[in-house]
Every structure is written in structure tokens, then in C-alpha cells.
Amino acid sequence: MHYGGDYNPEQWPEETWHEDVQRMREANVTMVSLGIFAWSRIQPAEGEFDFGWLDRVLDLLHENGIAVDLATATASPPPWATTAYPDMLPQDENLSTYWPGSRQHYAPSSPTYQRLASELVRALAERYGAHPAVVMWHVNNEYGCHLHYDYSDNAAAAFRDWLRTKYQTIDALNAAWGTNFWSQRYTDFAEVVPPRKAPYSHNPAGMLDFRRFTSDTLLGLYLMEKRILRDAGITAPITTNFMGAFLPADYWRWAAEMDVISDDNYPDPNDPDAHLGSAFSRDLMRSLKPDVPWILMEQSSNALNWRPTNAPKAPGQMAALSMQAVARGADGVLFFQWRQSRSGSEKFHSAMLPHAGVRTRTWREIVGLGAELAALPELPAGQRDASVALVFDWENWWALENPDHPVVLDYPALVQRWHAALTRRSVQVDLVRPTDDLSGYRVVLAPQLYLLTAAAASNLTAFVEGGGSLLVGAFSDVVDENDGFRPGGFLTQLGPLLGIWLEDFGALVPVEGPGSGGPGQSAAVVEFEGGSATGRLLAEEIHLDGATALGSFAGGRLDGRAAFTVNGRGTGRAYYLATIPDADGCGAIADVVLSAAGVEPVLPGLPADVEAIRRGSVLTVINHGRDSATLDLPAGTDLLTGEPSGRRTLPPFDYAVVRVD
Ligand code: GLA
């Protein structure tokens, strides 16, 4: 179990480093991420490296038994580099330059940036590849975090190359993008530009390809560095820190290239449902590489600096969220950062060692958590504990982000709504791609799978035919991989499986925003045996074509029409929901599907804010609520106290970790 944080000794005099390591030992720190933003200190000029200070830090950490996740430091180029090579600066959609003075001011496609970054990584690999302190390599930092998209000439040239490789001929691109629309037909790849500022909507297939290109380009930078490290003979695991469900990078594709997944997560302590959002991110990280425990690479010990209001974490909340990560598959809990900075933009950002020193609650909680994690035995890994899978697909997200749809949909928020409903029911869930092997699951939920490939459709169909229960949500199976309609209407691939056909999408008036006070219908109530669900955004006109209606719209323009259907196929069931349910509605619909499939909660009857998670034989129960909760835990051993488990009262933010007999 790794415990530690980003360590930025370049911000401090050497005397402070000695105090740092002493305090790290006091807190049971096992690993630090070193030098993430130290490029200008490591390389003061082109061709010149200053390793003396870094040698001393690495040796000091090693002498004190603290391992290092060594950064390649390529996320913030030094001023000498951008002054000498302004062509490496990125540009926005108006071709306005992102200037230096902050961080991440490099164009990912810039050959100059790539050359300079490679030189730095090569030098670090040669010098520290065999250093005994270095147990992991931390490539760059949060690729794409601030600068989601680059539209510079470097990006344009690279985008054209990417398109040439993908399509081979300009005719193939024209066909895929449907460029006969609005006179967009190209005669040469050289005519294609990134989606820079234009009078009106860009070609949606072009937008989709630009997002694919951007994700591939950022991944290409990671692979460039990884190759240099491996060529230098480094065998230690290599990672780069993810940011949960992050639009610009398709982490499913990235995950295959990571030795270990690491993630940065900053829930808002002011949000009473913060633990539900973080539960989703943690499940996503585990699901990206299920056999290898992931690492929570960054979180905050207390308040942040970058929200309009940066509330402190409540007493115990930091530890509760840390244990949630461990429960959901992490073998490491790290923070940004070890010691609170005295200058720079992040001086108000909390740290493991606060500016106010060791007399603080933050420090006490950091030391307390370090001791607890150090006492934990090795936890099971690679178990498949979930019988429910929730589809989360980046390509689909990108396509849904295109404008000009019946209604604006926030895809990750809608998927998270289902995840939250399951979490509140203590039902364990994995995130999956629609093309993944689904055979281990009883239930698969696929909300808003607008872009559906033929391979995904046949995989979902095979899942149902093999006995699984699939719930497809409204606005699914609408377009192909080029964001174009398939011939023959909608639900062209899943319609026969679902036993329905779709006539129209039926946008509803948004609940908030312009128009909400008007006469339009904003909610679509679905009534079914034993319950009801309120739908928003869409109330689709569907027609039964073999399916049975489990529920119908009650009131509104579709009064009495089928809204929630089921169709048997093989030994499985294919459900369809013709609207987008609110939070309670997700729960009510999930209850129907889960109980028919015989899915059990991890622990029944828990209060809503108490979560229970299995990690193989280990059960973790965490009280995120504001009231104490008394629970009967299954027989086993409490791994934090060594006592037999049984009836326990958990005050707010307390938890129990039990190895079940
Ligand atoms: C990100 C970065 C860190 C730091 C934190 C602050 O996660 O990786 O360097 O800026 O945000 O929350």
C-alpha cells in the first residue's frame, strides 16, 4: 500500500528536506512523486543539466526508506525553451496563443516540444534508471488537463497526417464525413483544418475525428516517453495520472499502455453527494485495468484553491474518501502535495504538511491515516465482485458532445446518475465498454448509447442471448461510428433484440433554463407495476414490435403509450426505457431490472449514505452521512482493530474494514 504525495523539494531550501523526510517517516509515507514541475531546475539551459540537487534528494529519500515515483517533468516547459522556440506554444480555436507563465503551455503535436521533452526524459532515464529509490515512473502530468484541444499549425499538420493514415484517400474521408452537405467536399487532405472558430456548427464526423486525433496525440506523447524509459533498460512500472471521466482522453484506449492506472480526484467537500461522484471515478479506474490495483495519485488533505469556494473537508472526511479508494481497488493513497507551498498559485491548496504546521487537524489526520494503511494486510486484487456492469464509452461521449441534437445531454452525469442509484443500493458495479466481454455479468445498463458500432451491437445482443439482462436507455443506437444515421431509421441494430421500433425522440422542455416557464411538457412520468419514474429531457415515441410494455407514460402528449419495455431473447431479457429518469427514477427502474435478475446488494438495508463494497474477501463499510449508523456486519475480523466483527456503530465518516469469514 503506497502512501505519500507529490514532493516538490525544488521549492524549498535543503535544510527543509531533512525535516521533510523526518516528518514523512512520522506519517508512514512510503512513496513520493518527485519533480513533476522541476524541468527548469533540472535543465537550466538547452544541453545543460543540473542533477546535483536531485541526486541529493533521491539519496536522502532512499536513506530514509521512502520510495520514489520519479516524474519525467515534461508538463511545464521552462522559459528558455519557449523563448527560443515559440513554435512549440499551443493555440486556441481563434489561433490565439497560450503564452508561458502558467503550466502546460506546449502544443502536443509540436516537433520541437517532442524533441526537448525526449532529451529531458533520456537524461533522467540515464541518470536515475538504476537508482534504488525509484520504484515507479510518472510520465508528464495530467495530459490535456488545462489545454484540452490545440488548434495551432502544428496540430493542423498532425491532424492531416492522422486523417491520411485513417482514410488513405480523400474520397474515403468525404464519404465518412458526408461532405456533400454544405459544400464541404475536400479535394486534398491539405485543405482540412482543425475545427477552428467557424460561423456555425462544424461537420460532426470531423469533430469526432478531431477528438479521436487529440486523444491519440496525447497518448502518443505518453508512449514516446515510455519508449525512451524502456529503451534505457528501465523495468519499473510506468504510469501517468488520469483525471476520472476526462473528455479529451479515451482512457479505455490508454489503459492498455499503462502498467498501473493512477488517478487524481478532488471531490467538493461542500457537496453532500461527493462520495457518489468519487465512487464512480474509483470504479472506473478499477475497471480500466481490473487485474492490477490502481493508485489514487492525487487528492487533497483538506481545502483546495481552484473552486470559487474552497470548503475544508469535514473531520474524518479525507480518511473516509481514502478508504473508499482502497475499498474500490486502490493500492495507494497519495496527495497533492506533501508540503504546502509558500508561493505560487497553489499556496492556499492544502497539503499533507500544512503551512500552519504539525499542530493542525490536517496533520493529525494524515498521520492517523498513514498508520492505519500501514497496518492493513495485503488486500485481494483482480477479483470480479460486481454482477452489474454500466456502459461508459468515450466515443459515444464525444459524439453526444456534438451540437444540433434533439436535446443537450450531459453523458457522464447521466451515467453517474445510474451509478449513484446502484451505489445507494449497495449494488456493486463495474464500468465497461460496449465491446467488452460481458459474460461475467448478470445485468448490463447502457444509458444513452447514441453511437453504437456493429461490433458493440452484436456483443450486447450476444450478452442477452447468453442469459443476461440488458437495459438500454433512450437516445441509443442512433448513429454509426461517423456520427451518421444508418439506413432504415433508428434502433436499426438493437430494435429486433428490444422488440420495438422508434418513431421520434420527443424532446421535453428543460426543467431549468429558458422555456421552463412556458407551456411545454418538462417531465414524462412512467408508471409500471409497483412503481413509477419521472423522466426528463426526452419522451420517445416507440412502437412495440414483439416486446411487452412493462410501463407506460401517464399524462402528457404520450399518455398511455409504451415507455418501459422488455423482450425475451434466448434465456435473457432486453429492456428499453424511452425517457431519461431522474435520480429516484433510476433507482425505481433499477429495482425492477435487478430484482428480476436476482442481483443482491453487498449488504441489505443500509442507510442511504452508508456504502458497502467488496474487494474479494474484504468488506468495507463507510458512513458518509451526517448521522451515526448502527450496523450488523457479517462475521469476520475487523482489519483495523483485529477484533471479531459484529454490531458496530459508525459515527459520520467512520468505516470498518472486515475480512469476512
Ligand atoms: C492537479 C495537478 C496538481 C495540482 C492539483 C491541485 O491535480 O496535477 O499539480 O495542481 O491539481 O488540485
PDB file of C-alpha atoms in Angstrom, residues 87-257:
ATOM      1  CA  ASP A  87       6.574  27.487 -32.342  1.00  0.00           C
ATOM      2  CA  MET A  88       6.013  24.989 -29.524  1.00  0.00           C
ATOM      3  CA  LEU A  89       3.254  27.106 -27.970  1.00  0.00           C
ATOM      4  CA  PRO A  90      -0.335  25.899 -28.402  1.00  0.00           C
ATOM      5  CA  GLN A  91      -3.209  27.965 -29.813  1.00  0.00           C
ATOM      6  CA  ASP A  92      -6.916  28.103 -29.192  1.00  0.00           C
ATOM      7  CA  GLU A  93      -9.659  27.917 -31.806  1.00  0.00           C
ATOM      8  CA  ASN A  94      -9.123  31.620 -32.659  1.00  0.00           C
ATOM      9  CA  LEU A  95      -5.392  30.934 -33.129  1.00  0.00           C
ATOM     10  CA  SER A  96      -4.715  32.999 -30.080  1.00  0.00           C
ATOM     11  CA  THR A  97      -1.567  31.740 -28.377  1.00  0.00           C
ATOM     12  CA  TYR A  98      -1.401  30.225 -24.910  1.00  0.00           C
ATOM     13  CA  TRP A  99       1.664  32.016 -23.568  1.00  0.00           C
ATOM     14  CA  PRO A 100       4.061  30.796 -20.888  1.00  0.00           C
ATOM     15  CA  GLY A 101       3.690  31.970 -17.287  1.00  0.00           C
ATOM     16  CA  SER A 102       1.489  29.178 -16.027  1.00  0.00           C
ATOM     17  CA  ARG A 103       1.923  25.498 -16.978  1.00  0.00           C
ATOM     18  CA  GLN A 104       1.058  23.015 -19.744  1.00  0.00           C
ATOM     19  CA  HIS A 105       1.852  25.611 -22.440  1.00  0.00           C
ATOM     20  CA  TYR A 106       3.054  23.215 -25.102  1.00  0.00           C
ATOM     21  CA  ALA A 107       1.470  22.085 -28.363  1.00  0.00           C
ATOM     22  CA  PRO A 108       1.277  18.287 -28.117  1.00  0.00           C
ATOM     23  CA  SER A 109       1.979  17.958 -31.857  1.00  0.00           C
ATOM     24  CA  SER A 110       4.970  20.308 -31.837  1.00  0.00           C
ATOM     25  CA  PRO A 111       8.111  18.512 -33.073  1.00  0.00           C
ATOM     26  CA  THR A 112      10.177  20.973 -31.005  1.00  0.00           C
ATOM     27  CA  TYR A 113       8.322  20.147 -27.797  1.00  0.00           C
ATOM     28  CA  GLN A 114       8.655  16.449 -28.566  1.00  0.00           C
ATOM     29  CA  ARG A 115      12.394  16.800 -29.178  1.00  0.00           C
ATOM     30  CA  LEU A 116      13.028  18.803 -25.991  1.00  0.00           C
ATOM     31  CA  ALA A 117      10.852  16.502 -23.869  1.00  0.00           C
ATOM     32  CA  SER A 118      12.640  13.454 -25.284  1.00  0.00           C
ATOM     33  CA  GLU A 119      16.038  14.929 -24.431  1.00  0.00           C
ATOM     34  CA  LEU A 120      14.953  15.563 -20.861  1.00  0.00           C
ATOM     35  CA  VAL A 121      13.450  12.106 -20.394  1.00  0.00           C
ATOM     36  CA  ARG A 122      16.532  10.431 -21.891  1.00  0.00           C
ATOM     37  CA  ALA A 123      18.794  12.326 -19.497  1.00  0.00           C
ATOM     38  CA  LEU A 124      16.635  11.413 -16.479  1.00  0.00           C
ATOM     39  CA  ALA A 125      16.415   7.776 -17.545  1.00  0.00           C
ATOM     40  CA  GLU A 126      20.168   7.508 -17.960  1.00  0.00           C
ATOM     41  CA  ARG A 127      20.876   9.127 -14.620  1.00  0.00           C
ATOM     42  CA  TYR A 128      18.186   7.531 -12.443  1.00  0.00           C
ATOM     43  CA  GLY A 129      17.131   4.377 -14.276  1.00  0.00           C
ATOM     44  CA  ALA A 130      19.060   2.269 -11.804  1.00  0.00           C
ATOM     45  CA  HIS A 131      18.617   4.416  -8.671  1.00  0.00           C
ATOM     46  CA  PRO A 132      17.365   2.131  -5.897  1.00  0.00           C
ATOM     47  CA  ALA A 133      14.837   4.719  -4.651  1.00  0.00           C
ATOM     48  CA  VAL A 134      12.958   4.820  -7.960  1.00  0.00           C
ATOM     49  CA  VAL A 135      10.185   2.233  -7.964  1.00  0.00           C
ATOM     50  CA  MET A 136       7.862   3.853 -10.497  1.00  0.00           C
ATOM     51  CA  TRP A 137       7.992   6.442 -13.303  1.00  0.00           C
ATOM     52  CA  HIS A 138       5.460   9.247 -13.520  1.00  0.00           C
ATOM     53  CA  VAL A 139       5.237  10.420 -17.116  1.00  0.00           C
ATOM     54  CA  ASN A 140       4.301  14.106 -17.609  1.00  0.00           C
ATOM     55  CA  ASN A 141       1.259  15.150 -15.538  1.00  0.00           C
ATOM     56  CA  GLU A 142      -2.467  15.085 -16.246  1.00  0.00           C
ATOM     57  CA  TYR A 143      -2.207  15.100 -20.052  1.00  0.00           C
ATOM     58  CA  GLY A 144      -4.649  17.604 -21.512  1.00  0.00           C
ATOM     59  CA  CYS A 145      -5.822  18.911 -18.142  1.00  0.00           C
ATOM     60  CA  HIS A 146      -5.887  22.650 -18.848  1.00  0.00           C
ATOM     61  CA  LEU A 147      -5.353  22.603 -22.571  1.00  0.00           C
ATOM     62  CA  HIS A 148      -7.986  20.262 -23.892  1.00  0.00           C
ATOM     63  CA  TYR A 149      -7.549  20.978 -27.575  1.00  0.00           C
ATOM     64  CA  ASP A 150      -4.807  22.607 -29.625  1.00  0.00           C
ATOM     65  CA  TYR A 151      -5.668  24.226 -32.973  1.00  0.00           C
ATOM     66  CA  SER A 152      -2.197  25.508 -33.946  1.00  0.00           C
ATOM     67  CA  ASP A 153      -0.474  24.866 -37.269  1.00  0.00           C
ATOM     68  CA  ASN A 154       1.400  22.019 -35.584  1.00  0.00           C
ATOM     69  CA  ALA A 155      -1.960  20.474 -34.714  1.00  0.00           C
ATOM     70  CA  ALA A 156      -3.270  21.067 -38.250  1.00  0.00           C
ATOM     71  CA  ALA A 157      -0.308  19.264 -39.836  1.00  0.00           C
ATOM     72  CA  ALA A 158      -0.553  16.358 -37.414  1.00  0.00           C
ATOM     73  CA  PHE A 159      -4.342  16.118 -37.832  1.00  0.00           C
ATOM     74  CA  ARG A 160      -3.915  15.844 -41.615  1.00  0.00           C
ATOM     75  CA  ASP A 161      -1.330  13.084 -41.164  1.00  0.00           C
ATOM     76  CA  TRP A 162      -3.674  11.272 -38.795  1.00  0.00           C
ATOM     77  CA  LEU A 163      -6.532  11.551 -41.326  1.00  0.00           C
ATOM     78  CA  ARG A 164      -4.303  10.337 -44.185  1.00  0.00           C
ATOM     79  CA  THR A 165      -3.414   7.265 -42.146  1.00  0.00           C
ATOM     80  CA  LYS A 166      -7.027   6.613 -41.241  1.00  0.00           C
ATOM     81  CA  TYR A 167      -8.693   7.205 -44.613  1.00  0.00           C
ATOM     82  CA  GLN A 168      -5.894   6.698 -47.157  1.00  0.00           C
ATOM     83  CA  THR A 169      -7.876   8.591 -49.819  1.00  0.00           C
ATOM     84  CA  ILE A 170      -9.674  11.905 -49.642  1.00  0.00           C
ATOM     85  CA  ASP A 171     -12.725  10.241 -51.188  1.00  0.00           C
ATOM     86  CA  ALA A 172     -12.929   7.911 -48.199  1.00  0.00           C
ATOM     87  CA  LEU A 173     -12.847  10.926 -45.870  1.00  0.00           C
ATOM     88  CA  ASN A 174     -15.513  12.686 -47.924  1.00  0.00           C
ATOM     89  CA  ALA A 175     -17.746   9.632 -47.705  1.00  0.00           C
ATOM     90  CA  ALA A 176     -17.240   9.172 -43.954  1.00  0.00           C
ATOM     91  CA  TRP A 177     -17.804  12.847 -43.163  1.00  0.00           C
ATOM     92  CA  GLY A 178     -20.716  13.297 -45.554  1.00  0.00           C
ATOM     93  CA  THR A 179     -19.091  16.380 -47.070  1.00  0.00           C
ATOM     94  CA  ASN A 180     -21.667  16.848 -49.795  1.00  0.00           C
ATOM     95  CA  PHE A 181     -23.601  18.606 -47.045  1.00  0.00           C
ATOM     96  CA  TRP A 182     -22.946  22.409 -47.004  1.00  0.00           C
ATOM     97  CA  SER A 183     -20.381  22.207 -49.816  1.00  0.00           C
ATOM     98  CA  GLN A 184     -17.691  20.757 -47.601  1.00  0.00           C
ATOM     99  CA  ARG A 185     -16.188  18.394 -50.179  1.00  0.00           C
ATOM    100  CA  TYR A 186     -12.361  18.232 -49.990  1.00  0.00           C
ATOM    101  CA  THR A 187     -10.058  17.588 -52.922  1.00  0.00           C
ATOM    102  CA  ASP A 188      -6.914  17.107 -50.811  1.00  0.00           C
ATOM    103  CA  PHE A 189      -6.051  16.382 -47.174  1.00  0.00           C
ATOM    104  CA  ALA A 190      -4.106  19.682 -47.198  1.00  0.00           C
ATOM    105  CA  GLU A 191      -7.470  21.526 -47.271  1.00  0.00           C
ATOM    106  CA  VAL A 192      -8.602  20.114 -43.918  1.00  0.00           C
ATOM    107  CA  VAL A 193      -8.163  22.376 -40.887  1.00  0.00           C
ATOM    108  CA  PRO A 194      -8.826  21.605 -37.222  1.00  0.00           C
ATOM    109  CA  PRO A 195     -12.265  22.802 -36.050  1.00  0.00           C
ATOM    110  CA  ARG A 196     -11.126  26.402 -35.546  1.00  0.00           C
ATOM    111  CA  LYS A 197     -13.605  29.213 -34.946  1.00  0.00           C
ATOM    112  CA  ALA A 198     -16.248  28.966 -37.655  1.00  0.00           C
ATOM    113  CA  PRO A 199     -19.514  30.842 -38.262  1.00  0.00           C
ATOM    114  CA  TYR A 200     -21.668  27.885 -37.273  1.00  0.00           C
ATOM    115  CA  SER A 201     -21.546  24.169 -36.381  1.00  0.00           C
ATOM    116  CA  HIS A 202     -18.620  22.100 -37.634  1.00  0.00           C
ATOM    117  CA  ASN A 203     -19.050  18.844 -39.508  1.00  0.00           C
ATOM    118  CA  PRO A 204     -19.918  16.364 -36.704  1.00  0.00           C
ATOM    119  CA  ALA A 205     -17.872  13.493 -38.160  1.00  0.00           C
ATOM    120  CA  GLY A 206     -14.902  15.866 -38.448  1.00  0.00           C
ATOM    121  CA  MET A 207     -15.377  16.938 -34.820  1.00  0.00           C
ATOM    122  CA  LEU A 208     -15.462  13.310 -33.755  1.00  0.00           C
ATOM    123  CA  ASP A 209     -12.250  12.581 -35.652  1.00  0.00           C
ATOM    124  CA  PHE A 210     -10.605  15.660 -34.123  1.00  0.00           C
ATOM    125  CA  ARG A 211     -11.403  14.330 -30.648  1.00  0.00           C
ATOM    126  CA  ARG A 212     -10.036  10.903 -31.615  1.00  0.00           C
ATOM    127  CA  PHE A 213      -6.925  12.575 -33.011  1.00  0.00           C
ATOM    128  CA  THR A 214      -6.425  14.612 -29.829  1.00  0.00           C
ATOM    129  CA  SER A 215      -6.716  11.578 -27.559  1.00  0.00           C
ATOM    130  CA  ASP A 216      -4.312   9.648 -29.821  1.00  0.00           C
ATOM    131  CA  THR A 217      -1.866  12.558 -29.923  1.00  0.00           C
ATOM    132  CA  LEU A 218      -1.734  12.891 -26.135  1.00  0.00           C
ATOM    133  CA  LEU A 219      -1.376   9.130 -25.838  1.00  0.00           C
ATOM    134  CA  GLY A 220       1.400   9.345 -28.433  1.00  0.00           C
ATOM    135  CA  LEU A 221       3.305  11.713 -26.134  1.00  0.00           C
ATOM    136  CA  TYR A 222       2.969   9.248 -23.267  1.00  0.00           C
ATOM    137  CA  LEU A 223       4.165   6.405 -25.498  1.00  0.00           C
ATOM    138  CA  MET A 224       7.098   8.493 -26.715  1.00  0.00           C
ATOM    139  CA  GLU A 225       8.316   8.905 -23.138  1.00  0.00           C
ATOM    140  CA  LYS A 226       7.543   5.336 -22.192  1.00  0.00           C
ATOM    141  CA  ARG A 227       9.606   4.072 -25.130  1.00  0.00           C
ATOM    142  CA  ILE A 228      12.575   6.189 -24.037  1.00  0.00           C
ATOM    143  CA  LEU A 229      12.358   4.819 -20.497  1.00  0.00           C
ATOM    144  CA  ARG A 230      12.124   1.235 -21.703  1.00  0.00           C
ATOM    145  CA  ASP A 231      14.941   1.731 -24.228  1.00  0.00           C
ATOM    146  CA  ALA A 232      17.103   2.866 -21.314  1.00  0.00           C
ATOM    147  CA  GLY A 233      16.519  -0.530 -19.706  1.00  0.00           C
ATOM    148  CA  ILE A 234      14.007   0.642 -17.087  1.00  0.00           C
ATOM    149  CA  THR A 235      11.719  -2.153 -15.936  1.00  0.00           C
ATOM    150  CA  ALA A 236       9.875  -0.325 -13.114  1.00  0.00           C
ATOM    151  CA  PRO A 237       6.141   0.298 -13.692  1.00  0.00           C
ATOM    152  CA  ILE A 238       5.299   3.392 -15.732  1.00  0.00           C
ATOM    153  CA  THR A 239       2.162   5.468 -15.279  1.00  0.00           C
ATOM    154  CA  THR A 240       0.638   8.866 -15.907  1.00  0.00           C
ATOM    155  CA  ASN A 241      -2.075  10.357 -13.739  1.00  0.00           C
ATOM    156  CA  PHE A 242      -5.647  10.256 -15.070  1.00  0.00           C
ATOM    157  CA  MET A 243      -8.484  12.610 -14.088  1.00  0.00           C
ATOM    158  CA  GLY A 244     -11.535  10.383 -13.745  1.00  0.00           C
ATOM    159  CA  ALA A 245     -14.004  10.662 -16.610  1.00  0.00           C
ATOM    160  CA  PHE A 246     -11.988  13.194 -18.616  1.00  0.00           C
ATOM    161  CA  LEU A 247     -13.431  14.157 -22.000  1.00  0.00           C
ATOM    162  CA  PRO A 248     -10.296  14.632 -24.145  1.00  0.00           C
ATOM    163  CA  ALA A 249      -8.642  11.257 -23.479  1.00  0.00           C
ATOM    164  CA  ASP A 250     -10.250   7.871 -24.115  1.00  0.00           C
ATOM    165  CA  TYR A 251      -8.818   6.145 -21.064  1.00  0.00           C
ATOM    166  CA  TRP A 252     -10.065   2.754 -22.273  1.00  0.00           C
ATOM    167  CA  ARG A 253      -7.536   3.006 -25.077  1.00  0.00           C
ATOM    168  CA  TRP A 254      -4.871   4.477 -22.809  1.00  0.00           C
ATOM    169  CA  ALA A 255      -5.277   1.824 -20.108  1.00  0.00           C
ATOM    170  CA  ALA A 256      -3.704  -0.874 -22.268  1.00  0.00           C
ATOM    171  CA  GLU A 257      -0.484   1.174 -22.311  1.00  0.00           C
TER     172      GLU A 257
END
